[in-house]
GROMACS .gro file of C-alpha atoms in nm:
model
  303
    1UNK     CA    1   0.000   0.000   0.000
    2UNK     CA    2   0.139   0.339  -0.102
    3UNK     CA    3   0.055   0.659   0.087
    4UNK     CA    4   0.124   1.023   0.012
    5UNK     CA    5   0.138   1.236   0.327
    6UNK     CA    6   0.181   1.615   0.314
    7UNK     CA    7   0.273   1.845   0.603
    8UNK     CA    8   0.115   2.170   0.707
    9UNK     CA    9   0.308   2.494   0.677
   10UNK     CA   10   0.096   2.774   0.531
   11UNK     CA   11   0.244   2.940   0.225
   12UNK     CA   12   0.538   2.699   0.246
   13UNK     CA   13   0.303   2.442   0.091
   14UNK     CA   14   0.435   2.584  -0.237
   15UNK     CA   15   0.747   2.372  -0.172
   16UNK     CA   16   0.546   2.047  -0.172
   17UNK     CA   17   0.335   2.157  -0.470
   18UNK     CA   18   0.649   2.226  -0.673
   19UNK     CA   19   0.776   1.874  -0.602
   20UNK     CA   20   0.446   1.718  -0.710
   21UNK     CA   21   0.423   1.945  -1.014
   22UNK     CA   22   0.770   1.837  -1.126
   23UNK     CA   23   0.672   1.473  -1.066
   24UNK     CA   24   0.359   1.515  -1.279
   25UNK     CA   25   0.564   1.666  -1.560
   26UNK     CA   26   0.804   1.373  -1.537
   27UNK     CA   27   0.542   1.094  -1.546
   28UNK     CA   28   0.284   1.265  -1.768
   29UNK     CA   29  -0.028   1.209  -1.559
   30UNK     CA   30  -0.177   1.299  -1.218
   31UNK     CA   31   0.032   1.188  -0.920
   32UNK     CA   32  -0.276   1.056  -0.739
   33UNK     CA   33  -0.265   0.747  -0.961
   34UNK     CA   34   0.044   0.628  -0.775
   35UNK     CA   35  -0.108   0.631  -0.427
   36UNK     CA   36  -0.373   0.425  -0.251
   37UNK     CA   37  -0.420   0.674   0.034
   38UNK     CA   38  -0.362   1.049   0.054
   39UNK     CA   39  -0.331   1.247   0.379
   40UNK     CA   40  -0.267   1.617   0.434
   41UNK     CA   41  -0.280   1.867   0.717
   42UNK     CA   42  -0.354   2.240   0.692
   43UNK     CA   43  -0.195   2.361   0.366
   44UNK     CA   44  -0.119   1.993   0.307
   45UNK     CA   45  -0.493   1.925   0.324
   46UNK     CA   46  -0.547   2.157   0.026
   47UNK     CA   47  -0.282   1.969  -0.170
   48UNK     CA   48  -0.398   1.623  -0.061
   49UNK     CA   49  -0.760   1.701  -0.149
   50UNK     CA   50  -0.646   1.821  -0.492
   51UNK     CA   51  -0.443   1.503  -0.544
   52UNK     CA   52  -0.741   1.287  -0.444
   53UNK     CA   53  -0.945   1.453  -0.721
   54UNK     CA   54  -0.661   1.423  -0.975
   55UNK     CA   55  -0.634   1.800  -1.005
   56UNK     CA   56  -0.342   1.944  -1.196
   57UNK     CA   57  -0.058   2.058  -0.969
   58UNK     CA   58   0.035   2.340  -1.205
   59UNK     CA   59  -0.314   2.487  -1.164
   60UNK     CA   60  -0.291   2.448  -0.786
   61UNK     CA   61   0.043   2.629  -0.790
   62UNK     CA   62  -0.113   2.917  -0.984
   63UNK     CA   63  -0.398   2.934  -0.731
   64UNK     CA   64  -0.150   2.966  -0.445
   65UNK     CA   65   0.030   3.243  -0.632
   66UNK     CA   66  -0.297   3.424  -0.706
   67UNK     CA   67  -0.457   3.394  -0.363
   68UNK     CA   68  -0.148   3.397  -0.138
   69UNK     CA   69  -0.130   3.771  -0.078
   70UNK     CA   70  -0.508   3.797  -0.042
   71UNK     CA   71  -0.520   3.518   0.217
   72UNK     CA   72  -0.239   3.673   0.421
   73UNK     CA   73  -0.368   4.031   0.426
   74UNK     CA   74  -0.390   4.137   0.789
   75UNK     CA   75  -0.717   4.250   0.942
   76UNK     CA   76  -0.549   4.288   1.283
   77UNK     CA   77  -0.193   4.395   1.361
   78UNK     CA   78  -0.140   4.168   1.659
   79UNK     CA   79  -0.438   3.933   1.692
   80UNK     CA   80  -0.525   3.998   2.055
   81UNK     CA   81  -0.888   4.094   1.998
   82UNK     CA   82  -0.957   3.926   1.663
   83UNK     CA   83  -0.776   3.689   1.428
   84UNK     CA   84  -0.478   3.832   1.244
   85UNK     CA   85  -0.627   3.715   0.914
   86UNK     CA   86  -0.982   3.677   0.789
   87UNK     CA   87  -1.063   3.340   0.632
   88UNK     CA   88  -1.265   3.509   0.357
   89UNK     CA   89  -1.007   3.471   0.077
   90UNK     CA   90  -0.904   3.123   0.191
   91UNK     CA   91  -1.269   3.018   0.193
   92UNK     CA   92  -1.313   3.164  -0.157
   93UNK     CA   93  -1.006   2.975  -0.285
   94UNK     CA   94  -1.132   2.645  -0.142
   95UNK     CA   95  -1.487   2.689  -0.270
   96UNK     CA   96  -1.355   2.771  -0.616
   97UNK     CA   97  -1.118   2.474  -0.611
   98UNK     CA   98  -1.358   2.209  -0.478
   99UNK     CA   99  -1.704   2.347  -0.552
  100UNK     CA  100  -1.992   2.134  -0.428
  101UNK     CA  101  -1.789   1.813  -0.389
  102UNK     CA  102  -1.879   1.639  -0.063
  103UNK     CA  103  -1.670   1.389   0.130
  104UNK     CA  104  -1.910   1.114   0.015
  105UNK     CA  105  -1.817   1.187  -0.349
  106UNK     CA  106  -1.450   1.098  -0.299
  107UNK     CA  107  -1.378   0.727  -0.333
  108UNK     CA  108  -0.999   0.745  -0.287
  109UNK     CA  109  -0.909   0.727   0.083
  110UNK     CA  110  -0.841   1.085   0.191
  111UNK     CA  111  -0.743   1.177   0.549
  112UNK     CA  112  -0.762   1.536   0.676
  113UNK     CA  113  -0.660   1.586   1.041
  114UNK     CA  114  -0.830   1.870   1.230
  115UNK     CA  115  -0.912   1.961   1.591
  116UNK     CA  116  -1.262   1.967   1.737
  117UNK     CA  117  -1.216   2.242   1.997
  118UNK     CA  118  -1.580   2.230   2.107
  119UNK     CA  119  -1.522   1.883   2.252
  120UNK     CA  120  -1.145   1.913   2.294
  121UNK     CA  121  -1.033   1.623   2.076
  122UNK     CA  122  -0.838   1.544   1.760
  123UNK     CA  123  -1.051   1.469   1.458
  124UNK     CA  124  -1.001   1.318   1.112
  125UNK     CA  125  -1.220   1.400   0.814
  126UNK     CA  126  -1.234   1.085   0.602
  127UNK     CA  127  -1.362   1.036   0.249
  128UNK     CA  128  -1.612   0.771   0.142
  129UNK     CA  129  -1.419   0.444   0.167
  130UNK     CA  130  -1.617   0.264   0.435
  131UNK     CA  131  -1.444   0.360   0.758
  132UNK     CA  132  -1.694   0.333   1.047
  133UNK     CA  133  -1.577   0.665   1.192
  134UNK     CA  134  -1.663   0.856   0.875
  135UNK     CA  135  -1.949   1.017   1.061
  136UNK     CA  136  -2.083   1.287   0.828
  137UNK     CA  137  -1.995   1.237   0.464
  138UNK     CA  138  -2.224   1.521   0.356
  139UNK     CA  139  -1.963   1.777   0.467
  140UNK     CA  140  -1.833   1.973   0.171
  141UNK     CA  141  -1.470   1.901   0.088
  142UNK     CA  142  -1.382   2.271   0.105
  143UNK     CA  143  -1.531   2.287   0.456
  144UNK     CA  144  -1.326   1.991   0.578
  145UNK     CA  145  -1.009   2.142   0.431
  146UNK     CA  146  -1.082   2.485   0.581
  147UNK     CA  147  -1.117   2.319   0.922
  148UNK     CA  148  -0.764   2.182   0.896
  149UNK     CA  149  -0.625   2.522   0.787
  150UNK     CA  150  -0.761   2.737   1.069
  151UNK     CA  151  -0.441   2.812   1.263
  152UNK     CA  152  -0.531   2.955   1.607
  153UNK     CA  153  -0.479   3.331   1.655
  154UNK     CA  154  -0.409   3.373   1.282
  155UNK     CA  155  -0.743   3.245   1.145
  156UNK     CA  156  -1.081   3.210   1.316
  157UNK     CA  157  -1.210   2.861   1.400
  158UNK     CA  158  -1.427   2.701   1.134
  159UNK     CA  159  -1.788   2.628   1.229
  160UNK     CA  160  -1.895   2.280   1.114
  161UNK     CA  161  -2.272   2.312   1.085
  162UNK     CA  162  -2.412   2.358   1.435
  163UNK     CA  163  -2.203   2.070   1.570
  164UNK     CA  164  -1.860   2.201   1.664
  165UNK     CA  165  -1.577   2.449   1.602
  166UNK     CA  166  -1.267   2.320   1.425
  167UNK     CA  167  -0.908   2.444   1.405
  168UNK     CA  168  -0.573   2.353   1.248
  169UNK     CA  169  -0.495   1.980   1.248
  170UNK     CA  170  -0.128   2.073   1.273
  171UNK     CA  171  -0.174   2.106   1.649
  172UNK     CA  172  -0.159   1.726   1.672
  173UNK     CA  173  -0.066   1.590   1.327
  174UNK     CA  174   0.127   1.849   1.128
  175UNK     CA  175   0.298   1.557   0.958
  176UNK     CA  176   0.007   1.318   0.892
  177UNK     CA  177   0.230   1.015   0.828
  178UNK     CA  178   0.139   0.845   1.157
  179UNK     CA  179  -0.229   0.907   1.083
  180UNK     CA  180  -0.183   0.730   0.750
  181UNK     CA  181   0.023   0.452   0.907
  182UNK     CA  182  -0.234   0.373   1.177
  183UNK     CA  183  -0.518   0.385   0.922
  184UNK     CA  184  -0.331   0.136   0.703
  185UNK     CA  185  -0.281  -0.104   0.994
  186UNK     CA  186  -0.613  -0.076   1.176
  187UNK     CA  187  -0.857  -0.026   0.889
  188UNK     CA  188  -0.687  -0.172   0.581
  189UNK     CA  189  -0.531  -0.455   0.785
  190UNK     CA  190  -0.185  -0.406   0.637
  191UNK     CA  191   0.134  -0.515   0.804
  192UNK     CA  192   0.427  -0.279   0.851
  193UNK     CA  193   0.602  -0.455   0.564
  194UNK     CA  194   0.319  -0.370   0.324
  195UNK     CA  195   0.313   0.005   0.391
  196UNK     CA  196   0.514   0.260   0.192
  197UNK     CA  197   0.489   0.632   0.268
  198UNK     CA  198   0.612   0.924   0.061
  199UNK     CA  199   0.616   1.214   0.308
  200UNK     CA  200   0.650   1.572   0.186
  201UNK     CA  201   0.758   1.845   0.425
  202UNK     CA  202   0.726   2.220   0.372
  203UNK     CA  203   1.088   2.311   0.443
  204UNK     CA  204   1.295   2.308   0.761
  205UNK     CA  205   1.329   2.652   0.911
  206UNK     CA  206   1.618   2.778   1.119
  207UNK     CA  207   1.413   2.915   1.407
  208UNK     CA  208   1.641   3.106   1.639
  209UNK     CA  209   1.543   3.208   1.990
  210UNK     CA  210   1.849   3.410   2.087
  211UNK     CA  211   1.962   3.428   2.447
  212UNK     CA  212   1.966   3.804   2.484
  213UNK     CA  213   2.008   3.789   2.863
  214UNK     CA  214   1.645   3.880   2.917
  215UNK     CA  215   1.547   3.809   3.276
  216UNK     CA  216   1.182   3.759   3.184
  217UNK     CA  217   1.039   3.595   2.875
  218UNK     CA  218   0.694   3.682   2.750
  219UNK     CA  219   0.492   3.732   2.438
  220UNK     CA  220   0.757   3.965   2.292
  221UNK     CA  221   1.004   3.676   2.276
  222UNK     CA  222   0.762   3.403   2.170
  223UNK     CA  223   0.576   3.611   1.910
  224UNK     CA  224   0.818   3.889   1.807
  225UNK     CA  225   0.662   4.219   1.702
  226UNK     CA  226   0.839   4.395   1.417
  227UNK     CA  227   0.856   4.772   1.383
  228UNK     CA  228   0.740   4.984   1.211
  229UNK     CA  229   0.506   4.732   1.042
  230UNK     CA  230   0.378   4.596   1.377
  231UNK     CA  231   0.371   4.251   1.217
  232UNK     CA  232   0.383   3.960   1.459
  233UNK     CA  233   0.598   3.665   1.352
  234UNK     CA  234   0.428   3.328   1.422
  235UNK     CA  235   0.756   3.201   1.567
  236UNK     CA  236   0.621   2.987   1.851
  237UNK     CA  237   0.353   2.825   1.634
  238UNK     CA  238   0.602   2.757   1.354
  239UNK     CA  239   0.842   2.599   1.604
  240UNK     CA  240   0.569   2.376   1.749
  241UNK     CA  241   0.456   2.260   1.404
  242UNK     CA  242   0.812   2.189   1.290
  243UNK     CA  243   0.893   1.991   1.604
  244UNK     CA  244   0.569   1.794   1.562
  245UNK     CA  245   0.652   1.710   1.200
  246UNK     CA  246   1.009   1.606   1.265
  247UNK     CA  247   0.921   1.387   1.565
  248UNK     CA  248   0.662   1.202   1.354
  249UNK     CA  249   0.916   1.164   1.074
  250UNK     CA  250   1.169   1.020   1.320
  251UNK     CA  251   0.925   0.758   1.449
  252UNK     CA  252   0.804   0.664   1.101
  253UNK     CA  253   1.161   0.616   0.981
  254UNK     CA  254   1.229   0.386   1.278
  255UNK     CA  255   0.913   0.184   1.210
  256UNK     CA  256   0.917   0.170   0.830
  257UNK     CA  257   1.289   0.210   0.755
  258UNK     CA  258   1.343   0.225   0.375
  259UNK     CA  259   0.965   0.213   0.324
  260UNK     CA  260   0.942   0.572   0.450
  261UNK     CA  261   1.077   0.836   0.211
  262UNK     CA  262   1.082   1.181   0.366
  263UNK     CA  263   1.136   1.472   0.126
  264UNK     CA  264   1.225   1.797   0.297
  265UNK     CA  265   1.496   2.059   0.279
  266UNK     CA  266   1.673   2.306   0.503
  267UNK     CA  267   1.559   2.661   0.436
  268UNK     CA  268   1.857   2.818   0.610
  269UNK     CA  269   1.648   3.090   0.772
  270UNK     CA  270   1.311   3.164   0.924
  271UNK     CA  271   1.036   3.148   0.662
  272UNK     CA  272   0.712   3.216   0.852
  273UNK     CA  273   0.404   3.035   0.723
  274UNK     CA  274   0.240   3.370   0.633
  275UNK     CA  275   0.535   3.527   0.447
  276UNK     CA  276   0.426   3.531   0.082
  277UNK     CA  277   0.744   3.694  -0.050
  278UNK     CA  278   0.917   3.353  -0.034
  279UNK     CA  279   0.681   3.179  -0.280
  280UNK     CA  280   0.914   3.188  -0.581
  281UNK     CA  281   1.214   3.079  -0.373
  282UNK     CA  282   1.017   2.789  -0.225
  283UNK     CA  283   0.897   2.684  -0.569
  284UNK     CA  284   1.249   2.681  -0.711
  285UNK     CA  285   1.374   2.489  -0.409
  286UNK     CA  286   1.101   2.227  -0.444
  287UNK     CA  287   1.181   2.166  -0.809
  288UNK     CA  288   1.552   2.148  -0.731
  289UNK     CA  289   1.491   1.893  -0.456
  290UNK     CA  290   1.279   1.682  -0.690
  291UNK     CA  291   1.545   1.669  -0.961
  292UNK     CA  292   1.818   1.596  -0.706
  293UNK     CA  293   1.615   1.301  -0.573
  294UNK     CA  294   1.427   1.213  -0.891
  295UNK     CA  295   1.559   0.859  -0.929
  296UNK     CA  296   1.488   0.779  -0.564
  297UNK     CA  297   1.134   0.920  -0.585
  298UNK     CA  298   1.049   0.744  -0.910
  299UNK     CA  299   1.185   0.414  -0.778
  300UNK     CA  300   0.987   0.456  -0.456
  301UNK     CA  301   0.655   0.507  -0.634
  302UNK     CA  302   0.733   0.222  -0.875
  303UNK     CA  303   0.763   0.419  -1.197
   0.00000   0.00000   0.00000
C-alpha cells in the first residue's frame, strides 16, 4: 500500500506543490494514480484534497500564487482581539477549487486531520471508503479542508454546521504520516512490511530564539513584534509545528525504515508560514529537490 502524506506549513506548501508538479511533468499524468491513500494537514490538506481529485498541480500552484497575498492580508496587527487574518479569501479559494464536492463523493481514501475544539479532541475528516468513523460524509470538501487550515490566533475557528468548532490539524498531526500509518494497519489490515509512505515536508526553518540575557520571557520573545510594520511573527507556532513534523518523521523512519521516504529541505532561515514573499524561492527549491532526488522518488513510487 502506497501513501502520500503532506505536512502543514501555510504558504510553504508551495514547496510540496512544486515537487508534485515536477513529478507530474516527469510521469505525464496525475500523481494521485500512484497512491492508494492520501493524507494532508492544513496547507497539506489543500494539496492532498487536490491530489485525491486528480487535479493538476500546475493549476494548484497558480492558485497559491494568485490567492497567497489575499489570504495573508492582515485584518489585525497583533491578533489579541480578533484573528490576524480573515478566512474570507481562503474560503473563496477552497470553494472555487472544490465546488460542491462532498466527502461522500471521494472514493480514494483521503485523510484530513483537524481539531474539534468544542469537545477538545483530535478529529479526522475521512472520504467515502467505508471507515466506520466517517461520521458525516455530507460535509463539503472545502469545509473539511478549511477546518484543517484554521491556525489559532491567525485564522478564526471554522464552524462545522451547528455541531462544533474546528481548528488547524497541525496542532496534533502536522505531519500526517502516523495518521496514515495507523489507518493502514487498523482499517486496511496491512502489516508494517506492506506500507510505503512518501512524506513531503514544507521546508525546515532555522528558528532562532536568541539568548539576549532577558530576565523575563513573555509574548515579545515568543511572538516577536516587528517595527514599524507591527507585524507579529508566528515564531512559537512555527516551532511547534516543525517539532511535531520532525518527531513524527523520526518515528516513522524507525518503524518503516526504507519504506518511508521523507522529502524535505533546510531553508537556512526563518520562513514564517504567512510570508508570501518567499513563494518563488520555495517553488524553485522544491523543483531542485525533486530533480536531485528524482531517481529515488520514481523508484519509490514504482515508476
